[in-house]
Short mmCIF file of C-alpha atoms and ligand atoms in Angstrom, two decimals:
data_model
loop_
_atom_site.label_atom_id
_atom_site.label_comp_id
_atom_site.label_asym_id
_atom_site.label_seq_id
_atom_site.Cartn_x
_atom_site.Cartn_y
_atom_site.Cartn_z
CA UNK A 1 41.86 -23.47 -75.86
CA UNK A 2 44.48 -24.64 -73.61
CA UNK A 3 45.22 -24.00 -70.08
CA UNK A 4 43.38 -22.39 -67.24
CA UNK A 5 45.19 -23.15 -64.08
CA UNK A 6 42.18 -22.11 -61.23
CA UNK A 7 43.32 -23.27 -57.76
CA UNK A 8 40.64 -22.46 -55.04
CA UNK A 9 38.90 -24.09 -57.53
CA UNK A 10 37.25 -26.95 -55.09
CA UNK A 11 34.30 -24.59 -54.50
CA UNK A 12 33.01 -21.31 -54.54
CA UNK A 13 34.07 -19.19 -56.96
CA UNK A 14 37.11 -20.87 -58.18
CA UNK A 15 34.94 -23.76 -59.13
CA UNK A 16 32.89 -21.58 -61.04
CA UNK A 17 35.78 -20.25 -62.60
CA UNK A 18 36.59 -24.17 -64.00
CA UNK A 19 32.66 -24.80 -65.29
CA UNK A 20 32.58 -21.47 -66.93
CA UNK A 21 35.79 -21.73 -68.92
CA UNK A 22 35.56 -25.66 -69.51
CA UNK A 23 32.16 -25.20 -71.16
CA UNK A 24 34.54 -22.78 -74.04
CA UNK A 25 36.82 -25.82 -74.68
CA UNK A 26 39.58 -25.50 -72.05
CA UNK A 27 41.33 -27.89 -70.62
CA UNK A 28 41.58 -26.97 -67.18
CA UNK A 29 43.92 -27.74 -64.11
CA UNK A 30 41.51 -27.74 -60.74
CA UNK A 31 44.19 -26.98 -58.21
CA UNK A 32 42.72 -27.01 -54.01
CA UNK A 33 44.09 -27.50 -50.71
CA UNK A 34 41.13 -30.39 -50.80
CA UNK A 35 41.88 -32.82 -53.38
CA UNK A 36 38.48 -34.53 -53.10
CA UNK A 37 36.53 -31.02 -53.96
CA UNK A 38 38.91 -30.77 -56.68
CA UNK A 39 38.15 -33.77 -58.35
CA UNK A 40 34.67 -33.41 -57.64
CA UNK A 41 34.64 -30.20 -59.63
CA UNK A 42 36.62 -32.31 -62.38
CA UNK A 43 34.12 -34.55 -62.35
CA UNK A 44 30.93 -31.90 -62.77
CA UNK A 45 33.53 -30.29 -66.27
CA UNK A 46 32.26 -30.72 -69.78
CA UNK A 47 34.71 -32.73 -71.04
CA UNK A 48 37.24 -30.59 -73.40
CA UNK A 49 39.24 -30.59 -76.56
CA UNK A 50 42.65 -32.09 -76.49
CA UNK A 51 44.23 -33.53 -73.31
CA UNK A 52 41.29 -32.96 -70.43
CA UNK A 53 41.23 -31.73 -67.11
CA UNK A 54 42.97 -32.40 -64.37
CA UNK A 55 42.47 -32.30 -60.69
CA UNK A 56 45.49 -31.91 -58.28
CA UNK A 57 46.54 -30.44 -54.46
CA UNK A 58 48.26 -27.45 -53.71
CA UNK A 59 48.59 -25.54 -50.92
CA UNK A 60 49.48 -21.69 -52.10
CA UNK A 61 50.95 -20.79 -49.37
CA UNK A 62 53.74 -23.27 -49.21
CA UNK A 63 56.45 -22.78 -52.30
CA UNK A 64 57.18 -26.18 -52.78
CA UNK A 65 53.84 -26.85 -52.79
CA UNK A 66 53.45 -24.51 -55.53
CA UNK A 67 56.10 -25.52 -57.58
CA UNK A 68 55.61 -29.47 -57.07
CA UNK A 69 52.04 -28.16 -59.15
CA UNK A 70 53.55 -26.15 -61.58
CA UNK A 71 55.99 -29.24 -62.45
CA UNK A 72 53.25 -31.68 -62.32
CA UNK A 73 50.96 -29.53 -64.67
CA UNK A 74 54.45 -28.85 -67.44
CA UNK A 75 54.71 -32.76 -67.22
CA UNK A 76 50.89 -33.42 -68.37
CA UNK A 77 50.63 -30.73 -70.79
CA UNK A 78 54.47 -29.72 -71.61
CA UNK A 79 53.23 -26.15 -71.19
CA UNK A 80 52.58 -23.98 -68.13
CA UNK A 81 48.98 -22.58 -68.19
CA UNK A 82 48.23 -19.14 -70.28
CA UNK A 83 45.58 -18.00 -67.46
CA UNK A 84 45.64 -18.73 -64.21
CA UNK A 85 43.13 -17.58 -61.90
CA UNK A 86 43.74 -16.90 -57.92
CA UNK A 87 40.77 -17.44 -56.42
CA UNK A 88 42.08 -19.96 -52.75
CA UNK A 89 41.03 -17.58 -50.07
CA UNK A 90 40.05 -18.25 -46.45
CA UNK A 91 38.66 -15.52 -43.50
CA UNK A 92 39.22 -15.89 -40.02
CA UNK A 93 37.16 -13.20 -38.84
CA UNK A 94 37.72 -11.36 -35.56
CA UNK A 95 37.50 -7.60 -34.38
CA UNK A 96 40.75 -5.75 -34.54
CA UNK A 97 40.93 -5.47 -30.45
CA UNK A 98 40.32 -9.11 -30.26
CA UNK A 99 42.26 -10.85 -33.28
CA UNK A 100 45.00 -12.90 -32.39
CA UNK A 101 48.12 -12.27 -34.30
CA UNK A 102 48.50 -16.70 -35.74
CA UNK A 103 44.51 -15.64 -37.43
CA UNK A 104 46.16 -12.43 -38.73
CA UNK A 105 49.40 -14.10 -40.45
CA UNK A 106 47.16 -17.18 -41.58
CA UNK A 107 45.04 -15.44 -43.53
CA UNK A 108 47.89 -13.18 -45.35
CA UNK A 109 49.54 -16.27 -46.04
CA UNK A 110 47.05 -18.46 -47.97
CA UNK A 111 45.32 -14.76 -49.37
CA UNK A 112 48.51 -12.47 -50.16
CA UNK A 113 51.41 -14.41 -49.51
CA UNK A 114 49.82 -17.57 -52.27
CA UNK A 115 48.80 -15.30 -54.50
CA UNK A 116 52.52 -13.82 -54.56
CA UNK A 117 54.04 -17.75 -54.41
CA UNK A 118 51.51 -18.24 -57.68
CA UNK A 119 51.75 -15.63 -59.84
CA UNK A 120 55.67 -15.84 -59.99
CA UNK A 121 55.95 -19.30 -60.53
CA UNK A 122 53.09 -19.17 -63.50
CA UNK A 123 54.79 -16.26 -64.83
CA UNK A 124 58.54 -17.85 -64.86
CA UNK A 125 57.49 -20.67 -66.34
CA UNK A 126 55.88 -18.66 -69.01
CA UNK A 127 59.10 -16.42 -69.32
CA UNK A 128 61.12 -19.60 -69.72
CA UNK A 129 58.81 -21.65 -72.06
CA UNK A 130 59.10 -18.21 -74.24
CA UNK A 131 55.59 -18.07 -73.98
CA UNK A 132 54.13 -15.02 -76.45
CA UNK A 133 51.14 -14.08 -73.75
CA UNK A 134 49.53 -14.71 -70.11
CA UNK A 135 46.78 -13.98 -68.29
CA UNK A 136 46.79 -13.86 -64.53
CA UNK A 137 43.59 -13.24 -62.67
CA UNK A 138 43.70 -12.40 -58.46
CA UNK A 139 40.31 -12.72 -56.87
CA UNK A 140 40.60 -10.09 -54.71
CA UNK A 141 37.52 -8.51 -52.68
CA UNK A 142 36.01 -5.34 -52.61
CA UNK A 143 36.91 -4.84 -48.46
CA UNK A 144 40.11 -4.29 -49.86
CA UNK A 145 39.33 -1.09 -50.82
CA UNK A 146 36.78 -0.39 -48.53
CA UNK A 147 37.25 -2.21 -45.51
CA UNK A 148 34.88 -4.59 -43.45
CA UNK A 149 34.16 -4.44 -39.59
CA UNK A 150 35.52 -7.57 -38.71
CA UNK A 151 38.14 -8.69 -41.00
CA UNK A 152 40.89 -6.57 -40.55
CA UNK A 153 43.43 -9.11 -41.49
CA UNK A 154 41.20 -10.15 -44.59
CA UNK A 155 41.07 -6.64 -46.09
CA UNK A 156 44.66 -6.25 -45.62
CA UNK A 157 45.19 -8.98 -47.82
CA UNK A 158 42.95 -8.01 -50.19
CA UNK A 159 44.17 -4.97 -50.18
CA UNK A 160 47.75 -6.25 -50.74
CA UNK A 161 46.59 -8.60 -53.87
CA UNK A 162 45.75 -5.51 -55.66
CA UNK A 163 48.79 -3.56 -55.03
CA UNK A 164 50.54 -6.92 -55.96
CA UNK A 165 48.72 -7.49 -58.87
CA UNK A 166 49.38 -3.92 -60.64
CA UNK A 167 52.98 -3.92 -60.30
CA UNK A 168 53.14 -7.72 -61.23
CA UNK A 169 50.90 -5.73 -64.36
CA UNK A 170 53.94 -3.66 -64.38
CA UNK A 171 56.45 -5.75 -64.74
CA UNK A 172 55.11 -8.78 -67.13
CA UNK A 173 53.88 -6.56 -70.10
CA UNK A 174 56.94 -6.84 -72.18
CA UNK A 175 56.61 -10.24 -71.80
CA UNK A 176 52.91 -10.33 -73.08
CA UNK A 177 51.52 -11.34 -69.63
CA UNK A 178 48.64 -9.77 -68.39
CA UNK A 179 47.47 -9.03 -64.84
CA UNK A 180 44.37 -8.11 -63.20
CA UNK A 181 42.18 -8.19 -60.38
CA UNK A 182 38.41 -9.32 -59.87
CA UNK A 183 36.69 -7.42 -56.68
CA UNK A 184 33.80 -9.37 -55.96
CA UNK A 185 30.69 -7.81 -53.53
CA UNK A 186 28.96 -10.34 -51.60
CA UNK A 187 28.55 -13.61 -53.18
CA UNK A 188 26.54 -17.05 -52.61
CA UNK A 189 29.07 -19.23 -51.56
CA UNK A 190 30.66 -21.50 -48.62
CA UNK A 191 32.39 -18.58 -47.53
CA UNK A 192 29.38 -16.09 -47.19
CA UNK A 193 27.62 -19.15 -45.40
CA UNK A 194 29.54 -18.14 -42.25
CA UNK A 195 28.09 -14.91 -42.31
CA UNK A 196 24.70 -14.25 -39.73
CA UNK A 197 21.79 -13.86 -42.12
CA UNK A 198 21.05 -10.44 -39.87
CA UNK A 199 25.08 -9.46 -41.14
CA UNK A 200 24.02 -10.22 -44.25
CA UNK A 201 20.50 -8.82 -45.22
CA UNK A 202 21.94 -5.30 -43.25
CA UNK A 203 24.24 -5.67 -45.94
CA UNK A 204 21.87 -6.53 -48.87
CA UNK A 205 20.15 -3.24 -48.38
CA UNK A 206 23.74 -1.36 -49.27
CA UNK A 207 23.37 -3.39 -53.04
CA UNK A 208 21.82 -1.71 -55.63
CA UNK A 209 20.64 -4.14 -57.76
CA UNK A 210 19.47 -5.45 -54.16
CA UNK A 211 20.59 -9.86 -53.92
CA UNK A 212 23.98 -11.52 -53.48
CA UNK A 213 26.09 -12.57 -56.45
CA UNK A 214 26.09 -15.52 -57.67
CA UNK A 215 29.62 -17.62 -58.89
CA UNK A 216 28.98 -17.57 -62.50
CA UNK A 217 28.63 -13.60 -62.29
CA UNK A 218 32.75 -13.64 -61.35
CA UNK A 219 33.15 -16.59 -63.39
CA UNK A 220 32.02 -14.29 -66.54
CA UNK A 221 34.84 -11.42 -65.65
CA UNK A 222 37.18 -14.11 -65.11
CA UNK A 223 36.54 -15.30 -68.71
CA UNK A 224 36.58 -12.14 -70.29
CA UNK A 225 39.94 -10.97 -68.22
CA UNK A 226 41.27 -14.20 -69.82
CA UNK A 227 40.42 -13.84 -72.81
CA UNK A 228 41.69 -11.77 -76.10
CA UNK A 229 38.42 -9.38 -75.58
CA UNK A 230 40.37 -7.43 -72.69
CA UNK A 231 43.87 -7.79 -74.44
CA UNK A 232 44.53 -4.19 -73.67
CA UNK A 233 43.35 -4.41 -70.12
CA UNK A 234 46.07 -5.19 -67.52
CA UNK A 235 46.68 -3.78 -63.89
CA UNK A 236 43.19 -3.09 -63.76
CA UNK A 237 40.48 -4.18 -60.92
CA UNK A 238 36.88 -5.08 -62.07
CA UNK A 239 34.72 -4.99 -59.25
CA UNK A 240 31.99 -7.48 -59.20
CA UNK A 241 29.66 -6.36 -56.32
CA UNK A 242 25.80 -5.26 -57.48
CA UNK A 243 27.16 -1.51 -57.16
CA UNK A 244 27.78 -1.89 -53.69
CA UNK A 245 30.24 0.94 -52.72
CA UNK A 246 30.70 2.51 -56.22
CA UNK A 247 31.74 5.35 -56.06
P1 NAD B 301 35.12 -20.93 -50.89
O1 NAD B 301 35.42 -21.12 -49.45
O2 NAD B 301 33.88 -21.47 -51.46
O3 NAD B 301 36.34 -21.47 -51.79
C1 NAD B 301 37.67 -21.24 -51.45
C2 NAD B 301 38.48 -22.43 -51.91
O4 NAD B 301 39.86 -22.15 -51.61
C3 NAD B 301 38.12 -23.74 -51.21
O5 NAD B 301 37.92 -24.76 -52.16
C4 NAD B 301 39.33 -24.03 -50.35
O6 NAD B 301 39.61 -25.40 -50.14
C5 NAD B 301 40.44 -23.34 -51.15
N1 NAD B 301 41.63 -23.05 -50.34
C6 NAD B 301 41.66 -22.53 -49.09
N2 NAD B 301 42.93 -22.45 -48.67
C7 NAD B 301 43.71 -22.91 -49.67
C8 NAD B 301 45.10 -23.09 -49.82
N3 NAD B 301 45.96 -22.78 -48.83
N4 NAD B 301 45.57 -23.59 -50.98
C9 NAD B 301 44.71 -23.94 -51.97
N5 NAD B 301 43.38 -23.81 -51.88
C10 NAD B 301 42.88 -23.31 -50.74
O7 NAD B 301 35.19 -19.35 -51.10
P2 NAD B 301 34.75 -18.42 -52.32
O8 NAD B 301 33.71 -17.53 -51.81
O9 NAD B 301 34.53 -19.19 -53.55
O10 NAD B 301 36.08 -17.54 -52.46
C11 NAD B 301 36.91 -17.59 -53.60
C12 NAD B 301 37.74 -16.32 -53.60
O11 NAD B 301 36.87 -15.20 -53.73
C13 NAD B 301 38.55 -16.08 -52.31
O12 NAD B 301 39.78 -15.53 -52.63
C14 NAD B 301 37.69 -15.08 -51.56
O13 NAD B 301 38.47 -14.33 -50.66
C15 NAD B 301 37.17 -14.26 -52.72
N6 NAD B 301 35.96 -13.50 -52.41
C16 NAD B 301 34.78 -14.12 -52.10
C17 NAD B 301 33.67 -13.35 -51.83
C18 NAD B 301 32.33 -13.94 -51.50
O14 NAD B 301 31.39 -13.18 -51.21
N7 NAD B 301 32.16 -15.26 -51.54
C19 NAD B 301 33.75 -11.95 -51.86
C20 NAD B 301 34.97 -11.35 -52.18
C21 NAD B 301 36.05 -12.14 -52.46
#
């Protein structure tokens, strides 16, 4: 299997993402704002079939950025990827009466605004390679849809990858290009290493199955959402999240 294109995929989740889908045989394009993390999570990869891995930078929220990967990835593998998986997020967390208005358009830039700048230039190059089928994955959050004290500017964009990601869902089906969303919960990573331990075991008691995710349990919807198992699943959100906030 050919091309996963995972950028956020220097830690976290995203790196997850890149061991989970590398052990099936893909050759897969580690994209991060921090090269070295990149190519460390090359490094960690089972090595695949075909033409291997590949680490590179990108920074989603810049265009040219974006497209300076997208060219360097058609000129390794003369194809664009068939999945590509969103997961580059960042928080600057603040209350709403306190957050200043540079952490509010930061975060919307890398979170909503890349995840915009990535899914259109995977999904023209597919369109233009004549490509018969995609698969685009967001990693969006579950504060999207229910909001977080704290992160007002984070659950905005989280909210805004969703609405993003259906109509993208929308739009690419007649050209055989999937979309859809992950939502994880609370998850062991860099990112929920921020958050107090007291924020975080109040919130442990609100899980049912009662502990923090770990990476590989996203990594597993990621695959599936990739794969031809959910090939009539597309504008869809899977949340990810122990059963916090079903409902
Ligand atoms: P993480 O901090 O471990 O990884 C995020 C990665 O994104 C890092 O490698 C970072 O360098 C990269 N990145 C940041 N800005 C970037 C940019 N401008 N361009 C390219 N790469 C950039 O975080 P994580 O927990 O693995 O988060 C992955 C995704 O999952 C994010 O979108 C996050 O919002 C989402 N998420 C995480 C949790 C959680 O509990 N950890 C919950 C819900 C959603």
């Amino acid at each position: 299997m050919y091309g996963w294109g995972v950028n956020g995929g220097g830690s976290g989740i995203g790196r997850a993402v890149c061991q989970r889908l590398a052990s099936e045989g893909a050759a897969v394009v580690v994209a991060d704002l921090n090269r070295e993390a990149a190519l460390e999570t090359v490094d960690a990869l089972q090595a695949p079939r075909g033409q291997g891995h590949m680490a590179a930078h990108v920074d989603v929220s810049s265009k040219d950025s974006v497209n300076r990967l997208i060219t360097l990835i058609q000129t390794r593998y003369f194809q664009p990827p068939s999945v590509c998986v969103n997961a580059a997020g960042i928080t600057q967390d603040d209350f709403l009466l306190s957050l200043e208005e540079e952490q509010f358009d930061k975060v919307i830039q890398v979170n909503l605004k890349g995840t915009f700048l990535v899914t259109q230039a995977v999904a023209q190059a597919l369109v233009t390679c004549g490509a018969a089928k995609g698969s685009i994955i967001n990693v969006g959050s579950i504060v999207g849809k229910v909001g977080n004290i704290g992160q007002v500017n984070y659950s905005a964009s989280k909210a805004g990858v969703e609405g993003l990601t259906r109509t993208a869902a929308k739009e690419l089906s007649r050209f055989g290009i999937r979309c859809n969303c992950v939502l994880p919960g609370f998850i062991t990573t860099p990112m929920t290493d921020k958050v107090p331990d007291k924020v975080l075991s109040k919130l442990l008691t609100l899980v049912p199955l009662g502990r923090m995710g770990e990476p590989a349990e996203v990594a597993d919807v990621c695959a599936f959402l990739a794969s031809d198992d959910s090939r009539y699943i597309t504008g869809t959100s899977v949340e990810v999240t122990g059963g916090l906030f079903m409902g």
